[in-house]
Tab-separated table of C-alpha atoms in Angstrom:
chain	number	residue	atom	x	y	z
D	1	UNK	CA	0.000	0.000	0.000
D	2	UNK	CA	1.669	3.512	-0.897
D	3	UNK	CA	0.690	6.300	1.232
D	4	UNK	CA	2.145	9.397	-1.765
D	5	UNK	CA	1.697	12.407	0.561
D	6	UNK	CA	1.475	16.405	-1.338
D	7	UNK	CA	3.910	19.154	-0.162
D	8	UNK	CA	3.784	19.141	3.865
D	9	UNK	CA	4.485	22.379	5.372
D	10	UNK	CA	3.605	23.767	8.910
D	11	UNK	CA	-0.284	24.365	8.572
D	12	UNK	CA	-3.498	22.737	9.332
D	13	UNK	CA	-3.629	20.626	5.816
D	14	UNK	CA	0.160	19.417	6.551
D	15	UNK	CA	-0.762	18.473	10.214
D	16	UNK	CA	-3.820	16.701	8.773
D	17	UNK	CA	-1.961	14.742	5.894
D	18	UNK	CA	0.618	13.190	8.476
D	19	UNK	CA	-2.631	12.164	11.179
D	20	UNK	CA	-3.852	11.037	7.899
D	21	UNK	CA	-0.922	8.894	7.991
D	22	UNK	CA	-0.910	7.806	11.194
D	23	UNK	CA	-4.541	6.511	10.555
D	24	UNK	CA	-3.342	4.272	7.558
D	25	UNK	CA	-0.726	2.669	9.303
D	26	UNK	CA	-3.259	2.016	12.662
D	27	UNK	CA	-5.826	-0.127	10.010
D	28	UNK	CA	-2.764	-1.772	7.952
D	29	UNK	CA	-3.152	-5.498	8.967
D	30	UNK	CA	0.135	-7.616	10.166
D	31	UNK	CA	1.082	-8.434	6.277
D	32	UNK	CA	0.515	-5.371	5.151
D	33	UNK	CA	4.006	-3.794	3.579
D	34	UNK	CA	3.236	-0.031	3.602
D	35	UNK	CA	5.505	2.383	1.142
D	36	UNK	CA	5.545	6.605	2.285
D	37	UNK	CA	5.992	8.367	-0.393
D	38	UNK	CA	7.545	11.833	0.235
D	39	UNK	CA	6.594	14.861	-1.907
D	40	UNK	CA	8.542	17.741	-3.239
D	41	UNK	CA	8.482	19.526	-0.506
D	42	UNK	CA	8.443	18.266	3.196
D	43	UNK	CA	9.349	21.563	6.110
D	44	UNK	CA	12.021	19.609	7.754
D	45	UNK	CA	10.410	20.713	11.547
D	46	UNK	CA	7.222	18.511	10.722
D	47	UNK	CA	9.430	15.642	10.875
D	48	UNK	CA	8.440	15.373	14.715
D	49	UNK	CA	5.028	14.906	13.676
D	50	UNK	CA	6.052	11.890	11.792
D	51	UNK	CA	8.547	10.686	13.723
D	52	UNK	CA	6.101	10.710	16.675
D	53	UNK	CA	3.665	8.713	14.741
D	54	UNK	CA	6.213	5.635	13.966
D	55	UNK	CA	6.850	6.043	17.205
D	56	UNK	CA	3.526	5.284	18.262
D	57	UNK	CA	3.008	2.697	15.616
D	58	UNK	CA	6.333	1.704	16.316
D	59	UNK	CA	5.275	-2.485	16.252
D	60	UNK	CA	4.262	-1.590	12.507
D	61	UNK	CA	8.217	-0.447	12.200
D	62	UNK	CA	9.118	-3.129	10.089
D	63	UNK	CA	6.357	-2.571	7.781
D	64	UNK	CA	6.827	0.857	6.430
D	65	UNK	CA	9.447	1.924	4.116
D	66	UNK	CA	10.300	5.172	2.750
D	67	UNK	CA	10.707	7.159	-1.004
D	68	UNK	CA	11.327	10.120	-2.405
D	69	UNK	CA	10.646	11.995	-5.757
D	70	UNK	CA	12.551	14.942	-4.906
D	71	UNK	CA	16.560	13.966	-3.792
D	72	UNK	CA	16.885	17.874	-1.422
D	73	UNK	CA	13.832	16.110	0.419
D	74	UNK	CA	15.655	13.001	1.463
D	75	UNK	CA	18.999	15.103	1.924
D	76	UNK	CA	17.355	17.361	4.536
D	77	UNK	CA	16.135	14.351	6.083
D	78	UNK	CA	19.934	12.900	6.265
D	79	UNK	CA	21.258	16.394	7.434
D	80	UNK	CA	18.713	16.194	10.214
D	81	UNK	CA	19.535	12.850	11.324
D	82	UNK	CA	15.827	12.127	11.272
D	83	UNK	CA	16.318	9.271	9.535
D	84	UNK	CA	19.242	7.750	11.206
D	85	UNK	CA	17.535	8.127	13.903
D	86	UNK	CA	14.417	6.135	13.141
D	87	UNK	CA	16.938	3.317	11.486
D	88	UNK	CA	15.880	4.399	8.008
D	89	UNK	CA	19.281	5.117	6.491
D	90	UNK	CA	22.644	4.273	8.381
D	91	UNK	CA	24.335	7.489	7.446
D	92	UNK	CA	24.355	11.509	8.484
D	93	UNK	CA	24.436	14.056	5.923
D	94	UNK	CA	27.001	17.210	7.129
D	95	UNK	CA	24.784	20.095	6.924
D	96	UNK	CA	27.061	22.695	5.746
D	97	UNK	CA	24.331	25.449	5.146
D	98	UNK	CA	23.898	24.701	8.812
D	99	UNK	CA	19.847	25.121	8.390
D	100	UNK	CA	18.761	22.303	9.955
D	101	UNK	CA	17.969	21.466	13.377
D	102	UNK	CA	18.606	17.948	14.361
D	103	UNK	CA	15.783	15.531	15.162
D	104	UNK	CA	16.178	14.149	18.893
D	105	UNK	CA	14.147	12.158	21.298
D	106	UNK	CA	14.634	12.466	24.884
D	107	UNK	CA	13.109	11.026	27.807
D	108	UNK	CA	10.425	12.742	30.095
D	109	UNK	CA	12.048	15.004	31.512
D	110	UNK	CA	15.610	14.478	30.602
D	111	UNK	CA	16.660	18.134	30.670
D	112	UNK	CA	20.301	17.807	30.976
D	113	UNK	CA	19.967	16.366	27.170
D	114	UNK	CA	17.287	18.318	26.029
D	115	UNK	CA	19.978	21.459	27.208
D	116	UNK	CA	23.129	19.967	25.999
D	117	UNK	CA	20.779	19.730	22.979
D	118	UNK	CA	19.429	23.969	22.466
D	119	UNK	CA	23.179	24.591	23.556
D	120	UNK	CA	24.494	22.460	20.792
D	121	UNK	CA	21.957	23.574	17.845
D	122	UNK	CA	21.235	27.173	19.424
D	123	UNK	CA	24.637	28.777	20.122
D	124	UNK	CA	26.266	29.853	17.457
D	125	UNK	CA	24.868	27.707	14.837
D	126	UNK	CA	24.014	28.858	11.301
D	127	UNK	CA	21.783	31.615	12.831
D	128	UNK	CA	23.803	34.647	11.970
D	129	UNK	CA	20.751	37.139	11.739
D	130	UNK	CA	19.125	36.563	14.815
D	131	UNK	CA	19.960	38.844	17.780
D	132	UNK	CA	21.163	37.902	20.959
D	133	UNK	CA	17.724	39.424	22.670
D	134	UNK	CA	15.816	36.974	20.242
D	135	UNK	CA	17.389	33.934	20.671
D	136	UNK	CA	17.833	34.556	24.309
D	137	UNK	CA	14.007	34.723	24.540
D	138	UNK	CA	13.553	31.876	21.349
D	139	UNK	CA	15.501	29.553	23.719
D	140	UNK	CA	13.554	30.659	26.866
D	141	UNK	CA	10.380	29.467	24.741
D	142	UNK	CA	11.597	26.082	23.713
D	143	UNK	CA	12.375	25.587	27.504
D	144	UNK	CA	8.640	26.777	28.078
D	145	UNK	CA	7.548	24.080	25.379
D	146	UNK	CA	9.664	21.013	26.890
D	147	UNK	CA	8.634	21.949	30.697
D	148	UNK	CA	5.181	21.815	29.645
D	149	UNK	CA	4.964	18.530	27.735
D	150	UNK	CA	7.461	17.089	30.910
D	151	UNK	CA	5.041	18.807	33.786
D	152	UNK	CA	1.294	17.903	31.762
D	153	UNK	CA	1.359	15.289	29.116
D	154	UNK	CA	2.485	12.485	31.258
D	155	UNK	CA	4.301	10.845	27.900
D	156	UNK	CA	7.161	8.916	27.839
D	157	UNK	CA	9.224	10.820	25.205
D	158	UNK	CA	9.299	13.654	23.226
D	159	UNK	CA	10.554	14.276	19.495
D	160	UNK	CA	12.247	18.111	18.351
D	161	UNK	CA	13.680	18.990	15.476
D	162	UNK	CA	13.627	22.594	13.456
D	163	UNK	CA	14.352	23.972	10.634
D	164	UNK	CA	16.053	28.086	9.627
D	165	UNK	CA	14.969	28.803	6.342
D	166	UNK	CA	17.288	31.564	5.363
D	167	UNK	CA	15.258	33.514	2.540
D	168	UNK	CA	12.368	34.052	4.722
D	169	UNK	CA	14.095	34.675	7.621
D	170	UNK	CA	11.777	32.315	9.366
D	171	UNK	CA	12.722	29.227	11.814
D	172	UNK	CA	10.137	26.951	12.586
D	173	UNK	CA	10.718	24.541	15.711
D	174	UNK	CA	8.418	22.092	17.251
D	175	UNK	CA	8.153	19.525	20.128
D	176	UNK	CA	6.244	16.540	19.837
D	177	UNK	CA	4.863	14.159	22.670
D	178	UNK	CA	2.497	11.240	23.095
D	179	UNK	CA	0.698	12.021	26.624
D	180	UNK	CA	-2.866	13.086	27.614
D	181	UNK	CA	-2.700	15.982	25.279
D	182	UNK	CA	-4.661	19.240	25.746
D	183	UNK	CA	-8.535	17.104	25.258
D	184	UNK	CA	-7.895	14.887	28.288
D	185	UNK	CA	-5.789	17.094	30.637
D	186	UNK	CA	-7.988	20.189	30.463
D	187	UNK	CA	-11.218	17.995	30.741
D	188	UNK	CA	-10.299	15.637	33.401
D	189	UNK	CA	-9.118	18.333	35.622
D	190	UNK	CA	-11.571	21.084	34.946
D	191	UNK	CA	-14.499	18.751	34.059
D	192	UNK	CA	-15.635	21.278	31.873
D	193	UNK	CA	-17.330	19.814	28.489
D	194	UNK	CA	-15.279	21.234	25.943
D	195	UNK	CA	-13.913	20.030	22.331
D	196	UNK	CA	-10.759	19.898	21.892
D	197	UNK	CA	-10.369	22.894	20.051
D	198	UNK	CA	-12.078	24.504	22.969
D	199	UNK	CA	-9.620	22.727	25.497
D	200	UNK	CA	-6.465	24.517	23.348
D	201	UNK	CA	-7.917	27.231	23.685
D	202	UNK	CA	-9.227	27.234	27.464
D	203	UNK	CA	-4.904	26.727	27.822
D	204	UNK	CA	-4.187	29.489	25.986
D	205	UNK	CA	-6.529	31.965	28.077
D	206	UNK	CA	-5.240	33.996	30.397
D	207	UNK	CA	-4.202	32.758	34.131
D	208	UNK	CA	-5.265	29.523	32.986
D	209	UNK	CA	-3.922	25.957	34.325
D	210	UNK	CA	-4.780	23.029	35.093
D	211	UNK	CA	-2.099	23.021	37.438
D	212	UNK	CA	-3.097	22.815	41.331
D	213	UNK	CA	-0.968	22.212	44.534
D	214	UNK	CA	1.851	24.448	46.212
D	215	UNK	CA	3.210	25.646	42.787
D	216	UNK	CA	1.292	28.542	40.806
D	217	UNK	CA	1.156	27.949	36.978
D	218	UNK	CA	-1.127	28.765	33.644
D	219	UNK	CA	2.406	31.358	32.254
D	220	UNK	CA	4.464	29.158	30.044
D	221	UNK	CA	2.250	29.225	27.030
D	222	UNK	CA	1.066	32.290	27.372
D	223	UNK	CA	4.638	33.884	27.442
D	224	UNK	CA	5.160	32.526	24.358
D	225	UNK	CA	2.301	33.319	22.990
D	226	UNK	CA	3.219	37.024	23.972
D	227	UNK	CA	6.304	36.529	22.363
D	228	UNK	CA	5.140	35.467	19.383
D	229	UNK	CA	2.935	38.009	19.082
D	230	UNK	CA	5.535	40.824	19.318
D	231	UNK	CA	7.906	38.956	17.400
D	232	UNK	CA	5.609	38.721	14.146
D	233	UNK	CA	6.051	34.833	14.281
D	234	UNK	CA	3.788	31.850	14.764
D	235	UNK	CA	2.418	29.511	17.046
D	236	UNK	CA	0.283	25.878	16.473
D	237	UNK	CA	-0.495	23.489	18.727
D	238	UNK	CA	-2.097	20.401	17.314
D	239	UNK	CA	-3.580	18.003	19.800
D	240	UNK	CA	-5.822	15.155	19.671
D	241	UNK	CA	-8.164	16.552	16.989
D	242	UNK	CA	-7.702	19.963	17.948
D	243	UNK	CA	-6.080	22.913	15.560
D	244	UNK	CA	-4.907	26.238	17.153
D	245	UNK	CA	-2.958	28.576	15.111
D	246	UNK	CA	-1.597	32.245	16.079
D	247	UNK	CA	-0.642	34.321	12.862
D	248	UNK	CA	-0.041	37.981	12.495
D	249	UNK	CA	-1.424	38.541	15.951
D	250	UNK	CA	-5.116	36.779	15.475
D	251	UNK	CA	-6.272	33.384	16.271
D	252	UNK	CA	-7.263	30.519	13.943
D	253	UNK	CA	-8.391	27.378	15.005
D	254	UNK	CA	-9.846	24.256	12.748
D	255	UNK	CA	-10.665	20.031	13.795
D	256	UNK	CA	-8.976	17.486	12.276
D	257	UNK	CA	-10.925	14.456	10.802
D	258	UNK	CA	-8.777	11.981	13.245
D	259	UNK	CA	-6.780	12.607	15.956
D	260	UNK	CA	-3.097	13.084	16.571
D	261	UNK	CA	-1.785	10.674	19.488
D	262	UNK	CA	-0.684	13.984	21.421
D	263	UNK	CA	0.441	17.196	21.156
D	264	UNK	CA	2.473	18.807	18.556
D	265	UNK	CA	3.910	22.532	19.585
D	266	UNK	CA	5.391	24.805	16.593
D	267	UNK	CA	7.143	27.851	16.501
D	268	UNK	CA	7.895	30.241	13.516
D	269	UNK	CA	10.344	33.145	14.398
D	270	UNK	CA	11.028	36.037	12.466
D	271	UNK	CA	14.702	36.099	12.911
D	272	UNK	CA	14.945	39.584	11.912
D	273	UNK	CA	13.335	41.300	14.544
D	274	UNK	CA	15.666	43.154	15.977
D	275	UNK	CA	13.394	43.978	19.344
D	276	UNK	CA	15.230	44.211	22.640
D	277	UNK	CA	12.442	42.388	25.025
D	278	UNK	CA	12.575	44.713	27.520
D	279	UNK	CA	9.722	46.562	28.815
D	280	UNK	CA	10.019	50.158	28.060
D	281	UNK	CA	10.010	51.187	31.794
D	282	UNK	CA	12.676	49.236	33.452
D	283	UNK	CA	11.608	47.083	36.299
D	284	UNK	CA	13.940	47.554	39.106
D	285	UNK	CA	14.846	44.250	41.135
D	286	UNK	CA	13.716	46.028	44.420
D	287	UNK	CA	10.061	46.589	42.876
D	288	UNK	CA	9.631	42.936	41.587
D	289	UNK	CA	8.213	41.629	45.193
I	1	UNK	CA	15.994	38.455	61.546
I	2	UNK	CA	19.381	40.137	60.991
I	3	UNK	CA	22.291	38.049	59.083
I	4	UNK	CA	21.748	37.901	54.964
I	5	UNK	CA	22.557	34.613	53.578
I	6	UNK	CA	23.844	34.840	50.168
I	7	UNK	CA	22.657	31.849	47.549
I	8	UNK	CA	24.337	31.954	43.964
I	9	UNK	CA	20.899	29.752	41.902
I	10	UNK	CA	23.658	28.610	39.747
I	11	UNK	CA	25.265	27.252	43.054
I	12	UNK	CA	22.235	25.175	43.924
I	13	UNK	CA	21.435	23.925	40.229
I	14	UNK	CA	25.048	23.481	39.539
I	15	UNK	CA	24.571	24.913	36.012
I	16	UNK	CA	23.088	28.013	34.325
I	17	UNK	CA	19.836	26.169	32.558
I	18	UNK	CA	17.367	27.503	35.300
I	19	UNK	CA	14.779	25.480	33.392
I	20	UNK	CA	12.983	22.415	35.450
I	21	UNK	CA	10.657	22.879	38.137
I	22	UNK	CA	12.394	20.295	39.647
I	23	UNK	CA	15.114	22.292	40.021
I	24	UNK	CA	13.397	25.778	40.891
I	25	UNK	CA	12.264	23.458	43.845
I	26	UNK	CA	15.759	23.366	45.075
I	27	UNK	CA	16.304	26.635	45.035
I	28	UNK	CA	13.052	27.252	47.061
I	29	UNK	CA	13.917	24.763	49.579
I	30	UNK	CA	17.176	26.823	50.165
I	31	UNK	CA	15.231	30.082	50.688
I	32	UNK	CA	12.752	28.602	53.089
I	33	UNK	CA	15.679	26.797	55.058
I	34	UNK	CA	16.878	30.305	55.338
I	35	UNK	CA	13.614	32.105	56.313
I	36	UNK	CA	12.749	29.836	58.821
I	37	UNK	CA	16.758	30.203	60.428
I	38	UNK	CA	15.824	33.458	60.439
I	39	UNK	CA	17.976	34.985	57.728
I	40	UNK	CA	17.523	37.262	54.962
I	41	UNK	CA	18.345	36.007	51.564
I	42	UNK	CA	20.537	37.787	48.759
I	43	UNK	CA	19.513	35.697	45.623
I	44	UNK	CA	22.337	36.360	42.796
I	45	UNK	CA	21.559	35.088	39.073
I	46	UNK	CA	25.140	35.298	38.159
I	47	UNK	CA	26.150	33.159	35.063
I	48	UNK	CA	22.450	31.795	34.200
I	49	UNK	CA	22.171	30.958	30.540
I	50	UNK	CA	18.215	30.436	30.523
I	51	UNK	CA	15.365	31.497	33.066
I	52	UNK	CA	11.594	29.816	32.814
I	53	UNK	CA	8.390	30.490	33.736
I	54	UNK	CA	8.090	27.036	35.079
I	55	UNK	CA	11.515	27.355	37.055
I	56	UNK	CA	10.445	30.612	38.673
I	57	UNK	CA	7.289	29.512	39.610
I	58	UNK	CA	8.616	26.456	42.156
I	59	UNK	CA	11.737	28.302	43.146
I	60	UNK	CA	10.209	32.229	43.588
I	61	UNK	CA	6.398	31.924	43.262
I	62	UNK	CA	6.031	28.978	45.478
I	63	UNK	CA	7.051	30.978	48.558
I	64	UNK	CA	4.010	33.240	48.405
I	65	UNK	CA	1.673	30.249	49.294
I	66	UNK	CA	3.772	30.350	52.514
I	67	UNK	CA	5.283	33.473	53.572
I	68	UNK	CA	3.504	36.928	53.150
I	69	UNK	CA	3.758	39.505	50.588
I	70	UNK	CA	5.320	41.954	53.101
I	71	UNK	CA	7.545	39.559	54.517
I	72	UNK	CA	8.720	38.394	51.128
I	73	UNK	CA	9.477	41.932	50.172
I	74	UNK	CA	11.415	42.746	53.255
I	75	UNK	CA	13.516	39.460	53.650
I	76	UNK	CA	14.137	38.659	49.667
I	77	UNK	CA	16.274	40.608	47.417
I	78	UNK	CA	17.601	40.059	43.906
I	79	UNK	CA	21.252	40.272	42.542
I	80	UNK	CA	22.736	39.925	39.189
I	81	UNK	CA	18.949	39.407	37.628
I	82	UNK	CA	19.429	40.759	34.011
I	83	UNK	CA	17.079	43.317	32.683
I	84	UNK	CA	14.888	40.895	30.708
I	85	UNK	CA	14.933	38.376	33.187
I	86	UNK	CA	13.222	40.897	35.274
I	87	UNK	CA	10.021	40.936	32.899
I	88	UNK	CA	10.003	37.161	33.683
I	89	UNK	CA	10.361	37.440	37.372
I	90	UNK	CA	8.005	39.804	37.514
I	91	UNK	CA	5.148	38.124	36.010
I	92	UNK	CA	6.063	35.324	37.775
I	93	UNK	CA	5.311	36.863	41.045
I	94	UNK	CA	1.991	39.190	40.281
I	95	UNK	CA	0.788	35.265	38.977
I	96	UNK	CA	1.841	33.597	42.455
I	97	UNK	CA	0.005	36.920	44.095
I	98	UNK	CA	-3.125	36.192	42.428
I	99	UNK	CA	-2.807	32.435	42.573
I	100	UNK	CA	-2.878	32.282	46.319
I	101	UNK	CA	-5.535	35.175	46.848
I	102	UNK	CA	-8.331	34.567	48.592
I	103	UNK	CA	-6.577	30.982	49.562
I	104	UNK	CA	-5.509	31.725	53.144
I	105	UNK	CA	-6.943	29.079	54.521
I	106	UNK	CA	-4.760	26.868	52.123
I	107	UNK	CA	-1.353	28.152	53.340
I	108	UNK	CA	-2.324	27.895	56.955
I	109	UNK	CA	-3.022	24.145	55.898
I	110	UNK	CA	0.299	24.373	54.708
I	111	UNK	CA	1.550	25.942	57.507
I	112	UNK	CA	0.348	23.312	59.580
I	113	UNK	CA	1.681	20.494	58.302
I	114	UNK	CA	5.169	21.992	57.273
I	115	UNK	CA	5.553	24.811	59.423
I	116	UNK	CA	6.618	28.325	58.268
I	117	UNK	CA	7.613	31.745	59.408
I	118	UNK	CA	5.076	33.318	57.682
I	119	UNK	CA	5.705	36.914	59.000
């Protein structure tokens, strides 16, 4: 059976295709051989999406193989170690463009990789443009991002990779996990009746968390949805069947036809803003308490 | 309360990714082992690479579900805590204030089990 997917990039229909995916492979019976057929064009950061599903259909490994019409598809897909990693192709492709942003899997809550990881991919490397103040508050995001799959998704790993596409002046990044995702935490804790486009965005309102206990929560998504915002960027979370886009400072939000086994957080950066991220009036450390 | 204890976060982490909850909680365990000695703490940020949310809220915004806003205010202080950081911290702490309003009868429930100075 060939699965030929079109063009994936980071938006609702390239979100959709790959659950589409993921929903092939679930019905494929044991002697089922299943063939993926890359397009022309596959945004290298949506390989977490993928990579999560095989994860999760990971006893259907052996089954699915892999092809490409377009060579630069397969050769980002070396550079990013994506598929070395997933045992698809024994060798690494040097990336000397240095665009992409390496696919990893860590274990919940495995920080001291997931650091060693921003530090290796995030200091220095093939991001000329961006300024210190952006990538000090990029980085501070994609801490945000891990903490929160670690602290409410209860899954046992989570995927990250990236991509810096240099002509736009755009890099996408995006965490992957499969927990509870956004449906099942926000309902089972709030017992509100919700969708689970409704649950995203319940998460995404202000002081909101489903956090309770001695520690205060509900500001790690928001900050980066603030940041975001000022930064011009972008922000999707896809979750169980739930869509939620921020773009150009509004909202979107859309339901897939299946559901993705967890949550997938992406971030687009304009690496050209040139903000400093301070407030205008300076807080003073003796004022902060 | 008169001596000022001086904890480097970088110190108690041993590294500058102030990132993990996990580790926010050590630094809050240090502050309320110093409160409850009767010490003022100095809190220096010196050499941290990254600051979260989710680190600030264990270490910094826990302490207001035990200890008061006043007597936060006059037994805390901040050192080496770089101008955007500050944004962070900040927010941190107006969302602990507003977390544990109204939920006074929660932190003397704490109180009681763990103990506390609260001032």
């Amino acid at each position: 059976m060939n699965i030929r997917l079109q063009n994936i990039e980071s938006d609702f229909k390239g979100f959709s295709d790959l659950i589409a995916v993921c929903e092939r492979i679930k019905s494929c019976g044991p002697d089922d051989e299943l063939v993926v057929i890359f397009p022309q064009w596959f945004d290298a950061n949506m390989c977490v999406v993928l990579g999560a599903i095989l994860h999760f259909s990971s006893k259907k490994k052996d089954q699915i193989s892999f092809e490409w019409i377009n060579p630069e598809t397969k050769k980002i897909m070396q550079k990013n170690s994506f598929l070395f990693f997933l045992g698809f192709d024994n060798s690494i492709m040097l990336d000397l463009n240095g665009t992409t942003i390496e696919y990893k899997q860590f274990s919940q809550g495995d920080y001291r990789s997931f650091s060693e990881y921003v530090e290796r991919n995030f200091r220095g490397h093939g991001l000329p443009e961006m300024s210190e103040a952006l990538l000090k508050e990029f980085r501070k995001s994609i801490f945000e991002i891990f903490e929160n799959a670690v602290t409410h998704s209860e899954t046992e790993y989570i995927f990250a990779c990236g991509q810096y596409f240099p002509y736009k002046k755009r890099l996408d990044f995006s965490i992957a996990d499969l927990g509870i995702g956004f449906y099942r935490n926000v309902t089972s804790k709030t017992k509100l009746d919700l969708s689970p486009v409704q649950a995203i965005e319940w998460a995404m309102g202000e002081e909101k968390t489903t956090k309770s206990g001695p520690i205060p929560g509900g500001l790690g998504l928001k900050l980066i949805r603030e940041f975001v915002t000022l930064n011009r960027g972008k922000m999707q979370i896809a979750s169980d069947s739930g869509f939620w886009e921020l773009s150009e400072g509004s909202v979107k939000t859309n339901t897939f036809s299946s559901k993705f086994p967890g949550t997938v957080v992406n971030i687009e950066i304009n690496t050209a803003d040139s903000r400093s991220y301070c407030l205008e009036e300076e807080i003073e450390a003796e004022d902060i308490f | 309360m008169a001596d000022t204890v001086k904890i480097s976060v970088t110190d108690v982490i041993g590294s500058g990714f102030c990132v993990a909850s996990g580790d926010g909680q050590k630094v809050y365990e240090k502050i309320a082992q110093a409160f409850r000695a009767n010490e003022k703490v100095e809190l220096s940020f010196s050499d941290i690479t990254d600051l979260t949310s989710a680190f600030l809220n264990a270490a910094i915004g826990q302490l207001y579900g035990k200890f008061s806003e006043e007597f936060i205010r006059e037994n805390l202080s901040l050192k080496d805590l770089a101008k955007e950081d500050r944004v962070i911290m900040k927010k941190v702490v107006d969302r602990a204030k507003s977390y544990f309003k109204d939920t006074e009868p929660y932190r003397q429930a704490v109180r009681d089990v763990i103990g506390g100075n609260d001032a």
